[in-house]
Short mmCIF file of C-alpha atoms in Angstrom, two decimals:
data_model
loop_
_atom_site.label_atom_id
_atom_site.label_comp_id
_atom_site.label_asym_id
_atom_site.label_seq_id
_atom_site.Cartn_x
_atom_site.Cartn_y
_atom_site.Cartn_z
CA UNK A 189 -24.40 27.87 -16.22
CA UNK A 190 -24.86 24.28 -17.17
CA UNK A 191 -26.32 21.37 -14.79
CA UNK A 192 -22.99 19.72 -14.86
CA UNK A 193 -21.23 23.07 -13.87
CA UNK A 194 -23.75 23.66 -10.96
CA UNK A 195 -23.26 20.20 -9.82
CA UNK A 196 -19.33 20.51 -9.98
CA UNK A 197 -19.66 23.74 -7.83
CA UNK A 198 -22.13 22.28 -5.29
CA UNK A 199 -19.62 19.40 -4.96
CA UNK A 200 -16.74 21.68 -4.21
CA UNK A 201 -18.56 23.69 -1.64
CA UNK A 202 -19.64 20.60 0.13
CA UNK A 203 -15.83 19.48 0.15
CA UNK A 204 -14.82 22.55 1.27
CA UNK A 205 -17.32 22.65 4.40
CA UNK A 206 -15.97 19.28 5.28
CA UNK A 207 -12.09 19.76 4.85
CA UNK A 208 -11.52 23.61 5.33
CA UNK A 209 -12.89 23.81 9.05
CA UNK A 210 -10.67 20.73 9.86
CA UNK A 211 -12.31 17.58 8.72
CA UNK A 212 -12.79 15.54 12.30
CA UNK A 213 -14.25 18.80 14.07
CA UNK A 214 -18.02 18.72 14.35
CA UNK A 215 -20.10 21.71 13.72
CA UNK A 216 -23.70 22.52 13.72
CA UNK A 217 -24.34 21.81 9.89
CA UNK A 218 -22.34 18.64 9.79
CA UNK A 219 -25.33 16.19 10.33
CA UNK A 220 -27.47 17.96 7.96
CA UNK A 221 -24.61 18.10 5.29
CA UNK A 222 -24.16 14.19 5.88
CA UNK A 223 -27.72 13.52 5.46
CA UNK A 224 -27.86 15.40 1.98
CA UNK A 225 -24.09 14.56 0.43
CA UNK A 226 -22.57 12.03 2.88
CA UNK A 227 -23.57 8.35 3.58
CA UNK A 228 -24.80 5.83 6.36
CA UNK A 229 -23.04 4.58 9.65
CA UNK A 230 -22.66 1.13 7.63
CA UNK A 231 -20.84 2.79 5.02
CA UNK A 232 -18.59 4.84 7.33
CA UNK A 233 -17.89 1.67 9.25
CA UNK A 234 -17.02 -0.70 6.62
CA UNK A 235 -14.09 2.08 5.38
CA UNK A 236 -12.89 2.57 8.71
CA UNK A 237 -12.70 -1.00 10.00
CA UNK A 238 -10.58 -1.83 6.85
CA UNK A 239 -7.90 0.71 7.59
CA UNK A 240 -8.21 0.56 11.42
CA UNK A 241 -7.91 -2.99 12.47
CA UNK A 242 -4.37 -3.07 13.56
CA UNK A 243 -4.09 -2.64 17.44
CA UNK A 244 -1.11 -0.54 17.66
CA UNK A 245 -2.66 1.87 14.90
CA UNK A 246 -5.86 2.11 17.06
CA UNK A 247 -3.99 2.78 20.41
CA UNK A 248 -1.96 5.91 18.41
CA UNK A 249 -5.63 6.99 16.84
CA UNK A 250 -6.93 7.27 20.60
CA UNK A 251 -4.41 10.15 21.09
CA UNK A 252 -5.52 11.89 17.96
CA UNK A 253 -9.37 11.35 19.01
CA UNK A 254 -8.94 13.25 22.24
CA UNK A 255 -6.69 15.94 20.91
CA UNK A 256 -9.51 16.53 18.18
CA UNK A 257 -12.29 16.45 20.64
CA UNK A 258 -10.80 18.80 23.29
CA UNK A 259 -9.26 20.86 20.46
CA UNK A 260 -13.00 20.92 18.85
CA UNK A 261 -14.67 22.27 21.77
CA UNK A 262 -11.66 24.71 22.99
CA UNK A 263 -12.14 25.97 19.50
CA UNK A 264 -15.74 26.36 19.90
CA UNK A 265 -15.39 27.88 23.18
CA UNK A 266 -12.85 30.61 22.11
CA UNK A 267 -14.96 31.18 18.81
CA UNK A 268 -17.97 31.79 20.93
CA UNK A 269 -16.01 34.16 23.26
CA UNK A 270 -15.00 36.13 20.74
CA UNK A 271 -18.21 36.47 19.42
CA UNK A 272 -19.88 37.47 22.41
CA UNK A 273 -17.41 39.94 22.80
CA UNK A 274 -17.49 41.47 19.24
CA UNK A 275 -21.47 41.59 18.87
CA UNK A 276 -22.83 43.07 22.07
CA UNK A 277 -26.54 41.75 21.29
CA UNK A 278 -25.20 38.12 21.68
CA UNK A 279 -23.84 38.76 25.11
CA UNK A 280 -25.60 36.61 27.44
CA UNK A 281 -23.98 36.32 30.91
CA UNK A 282 -24.73 32.48 31.72
CA UNK A 283 -23.89 31.51 28.21
CA UNK A 284 -20.93 33.97 27.34
CA UNK A 285 -18.43 31.08 26.63
CA UNK A 286 -20.88 27.99 26.52
CA UNK A 287 -23.64 28.54 23.94
CA UNK A 288 -22.15 27.26 20.79
CA UNK A 289 -20.11 24.44 22.25
CA UNK A 290 -23.13 23.35 24.48
CA UNK A 291 -25.42 23.15 21.46
CA UNK A 292 -22.80 21.50 19.21
CA UNK A 293 -22.39 18.57 21.81
CA UNK A 294 -26.23 18.20 22.26
CA UNK A 295 -26.68 17.86 18.42
CA UNK A 296 -23.75 15.61 17.97
CA UNK A 297 -25.02 13.36 20.65
CA UNK A 298 -28.40 13.36 19.16
CA UNK A 299 -27.24 12.86 15.71
CA UNK A 300 -25.27 9.70 16.90
CA UNK A 301 -28.36 8.32 18.63
CA UNK A 302 -30.26 8.83 15.47
CA UNK A 303 -28.03 8.00 12.74
CA UNK A 304 -25.83 5.59 14.14
CA UNK A 305 -28.21 3.09 15.43
CA UNK A 306 -26.43 0.25 13.59
CA UNK A 307 -23.62 0.69 16.07
CA UNK A 308 -23.20 -1.56 19.15
CA UNK A 309 -24.89 0.39 22.15
CA UNK A 310 -21.51 0.45 23.99
CA UNK A 311 -19.91 2.11 21.17
CA UNK A 312 -22.61 4.86 21.14
CA UNK A 313 -22.41 5.24 24.83
CA UNK A 314 -18.53 5.59 24.78
CA UNK A 315 -18.81 8.05 22.20
CA UNK A 316 -21.34 10.12 24.05
CA UNK A 317 -18.89 10.11 27.05
CA UNK A 318 -16.16 11.42 24.91
CA UNK A 319 -18.02 14.01 23.80
CA UNK A 320 -19.45 15.21 27.01
CA UNK A 321 -16.29 15.02 28.98
CA UNK A 322 -14.45 17.07 26.32
CA UNK A 323 -17.22 19.60 26.20
CA UNK A 324 -16.71 19.86 30.14
CA UNK A 325 -13.07 19.74 30.12
CA UNK A 326 -12.02 21.94 27.23
CA UNK A 327 -12.49 25.27 28.92
CA UNK A 328 -10.03 23.91 31.61
CA UNK A 329 -7.32 23.29 29.34
CA UNK A 330 -4.59 25.43 27.64
CA UNK A 331 -3.95 25.11 23.99
CA UNK A 332 -0.30 24.74 24.25
CA UNK A 333 -0.80 21.98 27.09
CA UNK A 334 -3.18 20.15 24.70
CA UNK A 335 -0.75 20.45 21.99
CA UNK A 336 2.43 19.29 23.48
CA UNK A 337 0.90 16.96 25.84
CA UNK A 338 -0.65 15.03 23.01
CA UNK A 339 2.76 14.83 20.96
CA UNK A 340 4.66 13.67 24.08
CA UNK A 341 1.70 10.73 24.56
CA UNK A 342 1.85 9.89 21.04
CA UNK A 343 5.49 9.14 20.95
CA UNK A 344 5.04 7.41 23.85
CA UNK A 345 2.50 5.04 22.25
CA UNK A 346 4.48 4.20 19.19
CA UNK A 347 7.05 1.73 20.88
CA UNK A 348 4.25 0.35 23.43
CA UNK A 349 1.99 -0.42 20.59
CA UNK A 350 4.46 -1.99 18.47
CA UNK A 351 5.87 -4.23 21.13
CA UNK A 352 2.57 -5.26 22.88
CA UNK A 353 0.47 -5.96 19.69
CA UNK A 354 1.05 -8.00 16.23
CA UNK A 355 0.85 -6.03 13.36
CA UNK A 356 -1.97 -6.95 11.21
CA UNK A 357 -0.34 -6.16 7.93
CA UNK A 358 3.09 -8.13 8.68
CA UNK A 359 1.03 -10.84 10.89
CA UNK A 360 3.53 -10.69 13.31
CA UNK A 361 5.19 -8.55 16.42
CA UNK A 362 7.63 -6.14 14.75
CA UNK A 363 11.51 -6.60 15.56
CA UNK A 364 13.07 -4.22 18.02
CA UNK A 365 14.87 -2.52 14.89
CA UNK A 366 11.67 -2.02 13.30
CA UNK A 367 10.11 -0.57 16.52
CA UNK A 368 13.32 1.91 16.78
CA UNK A 369 12.78 3.07 13.09
CA UNK A 370 9.11 3.63 13.75
CA UNK A 371 9.81 5.61 16.73
CA UNK A 372 12.59 7.72 15.05
CA UNK A 373 10.06 8.59 12.32
CA UNK A 374 7.44 9.50 14.70
CA UNK A 375 9.96 11.53 16.65
CA UNK A 376 10.98 13.40 13.59
CA UNK A 377 7.67 14.21 12.37
CA UNK A 378 6.45 15.51 16.06
CA UNK A 379 10.11 17.16 16.32
CA UNK A 380 8.62 19.34 13.13
CA UNK A 381 5.13 19.96 14.96
CA UNK A 382 7.04 21.06 18.16
CA UNK A 383 9.16 23.39 16.14
CA UNK A 384 5.99 25.23 15.23
CA UNK A 385 4.35 24.68 18.59
CA UNK A 386 7.05 24.98 21.14
CA UNK A 387 8.44 28.62 20.75
CA UNK A 388 4.78 29.97 21.13
CA UNK A 389 3.92 27.56 23.86
CA UNK A 390 6.83 29.08 26.13
CA UNK A 391 6.01 32.93 25.37
CA UNK A 392 7.87 33.65 22.03
CA UNK A 393 7.14 37.36 21.41
CA UNK A 394 6.78 37.63 17.34
CA UNK A 395 3.74 39.68 17.67
CA UNK A 396 3.46 42.05 14.79
CA UNK A 397 1.95 45.22 15.89
CA UNK A 398 0.61 45.85 12.24
CA UNK A 399 -0.91 42.49 11.87
CA UNK A 400 -2.43 42.52 15.57
CA UNK A 401 -4.35 45.57 14.48
CA UNK A 402 -5.58 44.17 11.25
CA UNK A 403 -5.77 40.50 12.61
CA UNK A 404 -8.99 40.24 11.15
CA UNK A 405 -7.27 40.74 7.39
CA UNK A 406 -4.80 37.78 8.38
CA UNK A 407 -7.89 35.69 9.11
CA UNK A 408 -9.49 36.38 5.78
CA UNK A 409 -6.09 35.39 4.05
CA UNK A 410 -5.58 32.31 5.99
CA UNK A 411 -9.43 31.04 5.50
CA UNK A 412 -9.16 31.98 1.78
CA UNK A 413 -5.61 29.70 1.59
CA UNK A 414 -7.42 26.92 3.54
CA UNK A 415 -10.37 27.04 1.51
CA UNK A 416 -8.50 26.92 -1.75
CA UNK A 417 -6.74 24.00 -0.85
CA UNK A 418 -9.81 22.58 0.29
CA UNK A 419 -11.19 22.64 -3.15
CA UNK A 420 -8.26 20.73 -4.69
CA UNK A 421 -8.89 17.21 -6.40
CA UNK A 422 -7.31 15.44 -3.33
CA UNK A 423 -7.22 18.08 -0.52
CA UNK A 424 -5.87 16.04 2.37
CA UNK A 425 -2.33 16.59 2.57
CA UNK A 426 -2.39 20.31 1.44
CA UNK A 427 -5.29 21.11 3.67
CA UNK A 428 -3.75 19.81 6.56
CA UNK A 429 -0.43 21.10 6.07
CA UNK A 430 -1.87 24.50 5.79
CA UNK A 431 -4.25 24.36 8.49
CA UNK A 432 -1.59 22.72 10.93
CA UNK A 433 1.33 25.32 10.18
CA UNK A 434 -0.58 28.45 8.67
CA UNK A 435 -2.58 28.86 11.67
CA UNK A 436 0.30 28.66 13.91
CA UNK A 437 2.10 31.33 12.20
CA UNK A 438 -0.55 33.86 12.27
CA UNK A 439 -1.37 32.92 15.94
CA UNK A 440 2.49 33.81 16.54
CA UNK A 441 1.97 37.01 14.73
CA UNK A 442 -1.25 38.32 16.07
CA UNK A 443 -1.92 36.09 19.50
CA UNK A 444 -5.34 35.16 18.63
CA UNK A 445 -5.92 32.10 21.06
CA UNK A 446 -8.62 30.89 18.94
CA UNK A 447 -5.97 29.78 16.30
CA UNK A 448 -4.15 27.43 18.60
CA UNK A 449 -7.30 25.20 19.18
CA UNK A 450 -8.11 25.49 15.37
CA UNK A 451 -4.77 24.04 14.63
CA UNK A 452 -5.10 21.10 16.85
CA UNK A 453 -7.51 19.64 14.53
CA UNK A 454 -5.01 19.35 11.70
CA UNK A 455 -2.31 18.41 14.04
CA UNK A 456 -4.56 15.37 14.84
CA UNK A 457 -4.65 14.54 11.34
CA UNK A 458 -0.90 14.90 11.01
CA UNK A 459 -0.45 12.26 13.58
CA UNK A 460 -3.46 9.95 12.18
CA UNK A 461 -1.04 9.88 9.14
CA UNK A 462 1.79 9.23 11.05
CA UNK A 463 0.02 6.40 12.93
CA UNK A 464 -1.17 4.79 9.43
CA UNK A 465 2.46 5.09 8.32
CA UNK A 466 3.82 3.18 11.09
CA UNK A 467 1.23 0.56 11.25
CA UNK A 468 1.13 0.15 7.43
CA UNK A 469 -2.17 0.73 7.13
CA UNK A 470 -3.27 3.09 4.54
CA UNK A 471 -5.32 6.06 5.93
CA UNK A 472 -8.90 6.08 4.83
CA UNK A 473 -9.01 9.69 3.44
CA UNK A 474 -6.07 8.80 1.12
CA UNK A 475 -7.59 5.43 0.11
CA UNK A 476 -10.92 7.30 -0.80
CA UNK A 477 -8.83 9.59 -3.11
CA UNK A 478 -8.92 6.56 -5.57
CA UNK A 479 -12.76 6.77 -5.65
CA UNK A 480 -14.84 8.43 -8.22
CA UNK A 481 -15.71 12.04 -7.29
CA UNK A 482 -19.34 11.48 -6.28
CA UNK A 483 -18.54 8.16 -3.91
CA UNK A 484 -15.25 9.85 -2.63
CA UNK A 485 -17.37 12.82 -1.20
CA UNK A 486 -20.08 10.73 0.19
CA UNK A 487 -17.68 8.25 1.84
CA UNK A 488 -15.48 11.23 3.29
CA UNK A 489 -18.54 12.88 4.83
CA UNK A 490 -19.73 9.77 6.50
CA UNK A 491 -16.09 8.70 7.67
CA UNK A 492 -15.56 12.05 9.40
CA UNK A 493 -19.08 12.51 10.68
CA UNK A 494 -19.07 9.26 12.50
CA UNK A 495 -15.39 9.31 13.72
CA UNK A 496 -15.95 8.92 17.27
CA UNK A 497 -18.70 5.98 16.95
CA UNK A 498 -16.88 3.89 14.25
CA UNK A 499 -13.45 3.97 16.38
CA UNK A 500 -15.28 2.63 19.33
CA UNK A 501 -16.87 0.05 17.33
CA UNK A 502 -13.56 -1.20 15.78
CA UNK A 503 -12.16 -1.45 19.12
CA UNK A 504 -15.27 -3.41 20.28
CA UNK A 505 -15.19 -5.59 17.32
CA UNK A 506 -11.45 -6.44 17.77
CA UNK A 507 -12.22 -7.15 21.53
CA UNK A 508 -15.22 -9.60 20.94
CA UNK A 509 -14.04 -10.78 17.18
CA UNK A 510 -17.44 -9.55 15.85
CA UNK A 511 -17.29 -7.60 12.52
CA UNK A 512 -21.14 -7.70 11.83
CA UNK A 513 -21.19 -4.55 9.59
CA UNK A 514 -17.72 -4.78 8.09
CA UNK A 515 -18.33 -8.16 6.52
CA UNK A 516 -22.18 -8.26 6.37
CA UNK A 517 -22.54 -5.00 4.41
CA UNK A 518 -24.89 -4.83 1.55
CA UNK A 519 -23.71 -3.20 -1.39
CA UNK A 520 -26.40 -0.69 -2.62
CA UNK A 521 -27.78 -0.86 -6.11
CA UNK A 522 -26.07 2.46 -7.34
CA UNK A 523 -22.72 1.41 -5.75
CA UNK A 524 -22.71 -1.92 -8.14
CA UNK A 525 -19.19 -2.82 -9.85
CA UNK A 526 -15.60 -3.27 -8.63
CA UNK A 527 -14.16 -0.79 -6.19
CA UNK A 528 -10.92 -0.83 -4.45
CA UNK A 529 -12.53 0.68 -1.05
CA UNK A 530 -15.27 -1.85 -1.36
CA UNK A 531 -13.56 -4.87 -1.89
CA UNK A 532 -10.01 -3.81 -0.25
#
């Protein structure tokens, strides 16, 4: 195998490790992967701020943030419980459903304190509060309530955000007609999601006895399909669709609660895309698809790893009118040359 081939394989593996488990979910390997193949907080914030300066867009992203944080820890709790039950040696009475989520939360907080030192302290503190609150609250929530509640809240924020805030792209408040069109667009997309979520939330009995007995085989097929989507040159849309709907279909057939929480991460990505469409600010991950492969992978890892903190800083900068990192970003030597994401 040539050096070029080995490099391509390693990049595909890194890309899959980001997208296949849901890009905005945090896992213990994320800080280490971002340190090796990702980028700095400054770079992550520059890209985030460019695509998330509209107030209505940010308001809708808050729904996505809490859906993904709670879904993240709900998934880790369910996964931890499954591992403890299936591997007796791992069973520890006091940590039966808390060990993996707890360690993940502590690692996440530690990484933000170390690697996001350029962020305003208030952004780091608020990120830590959100992580801690989500770790505490996730075991108390049902997956269906998180799913449907998030969709309803998201729909409510569409007209509120459009009516309250001036659109950054249009440089004016939207008309009633535009607000109605945006709301209808959001309703349509959320209706598609509810079509997948709703029947199972109210007790739809679609269990297949054969699949329930061989659910591990179904899980392996789902993982393979999501992983395959995650290796595509531009994986954002394919992996989101497969993760969002594939996980729910398999849940409907096998009844594995862990899949419902896993799907929440991809639902959040669908809602993020909807928010960007309504605000007319291009989604960062889609913007980054125009980058060269090396830069694209670095920027994607940084964007998804620092997500809570860059979002809080964007809110902070909008309130106080400061954009220090966004405007004062110093281009590293290896990034010289024109680039749409650097100059856009």
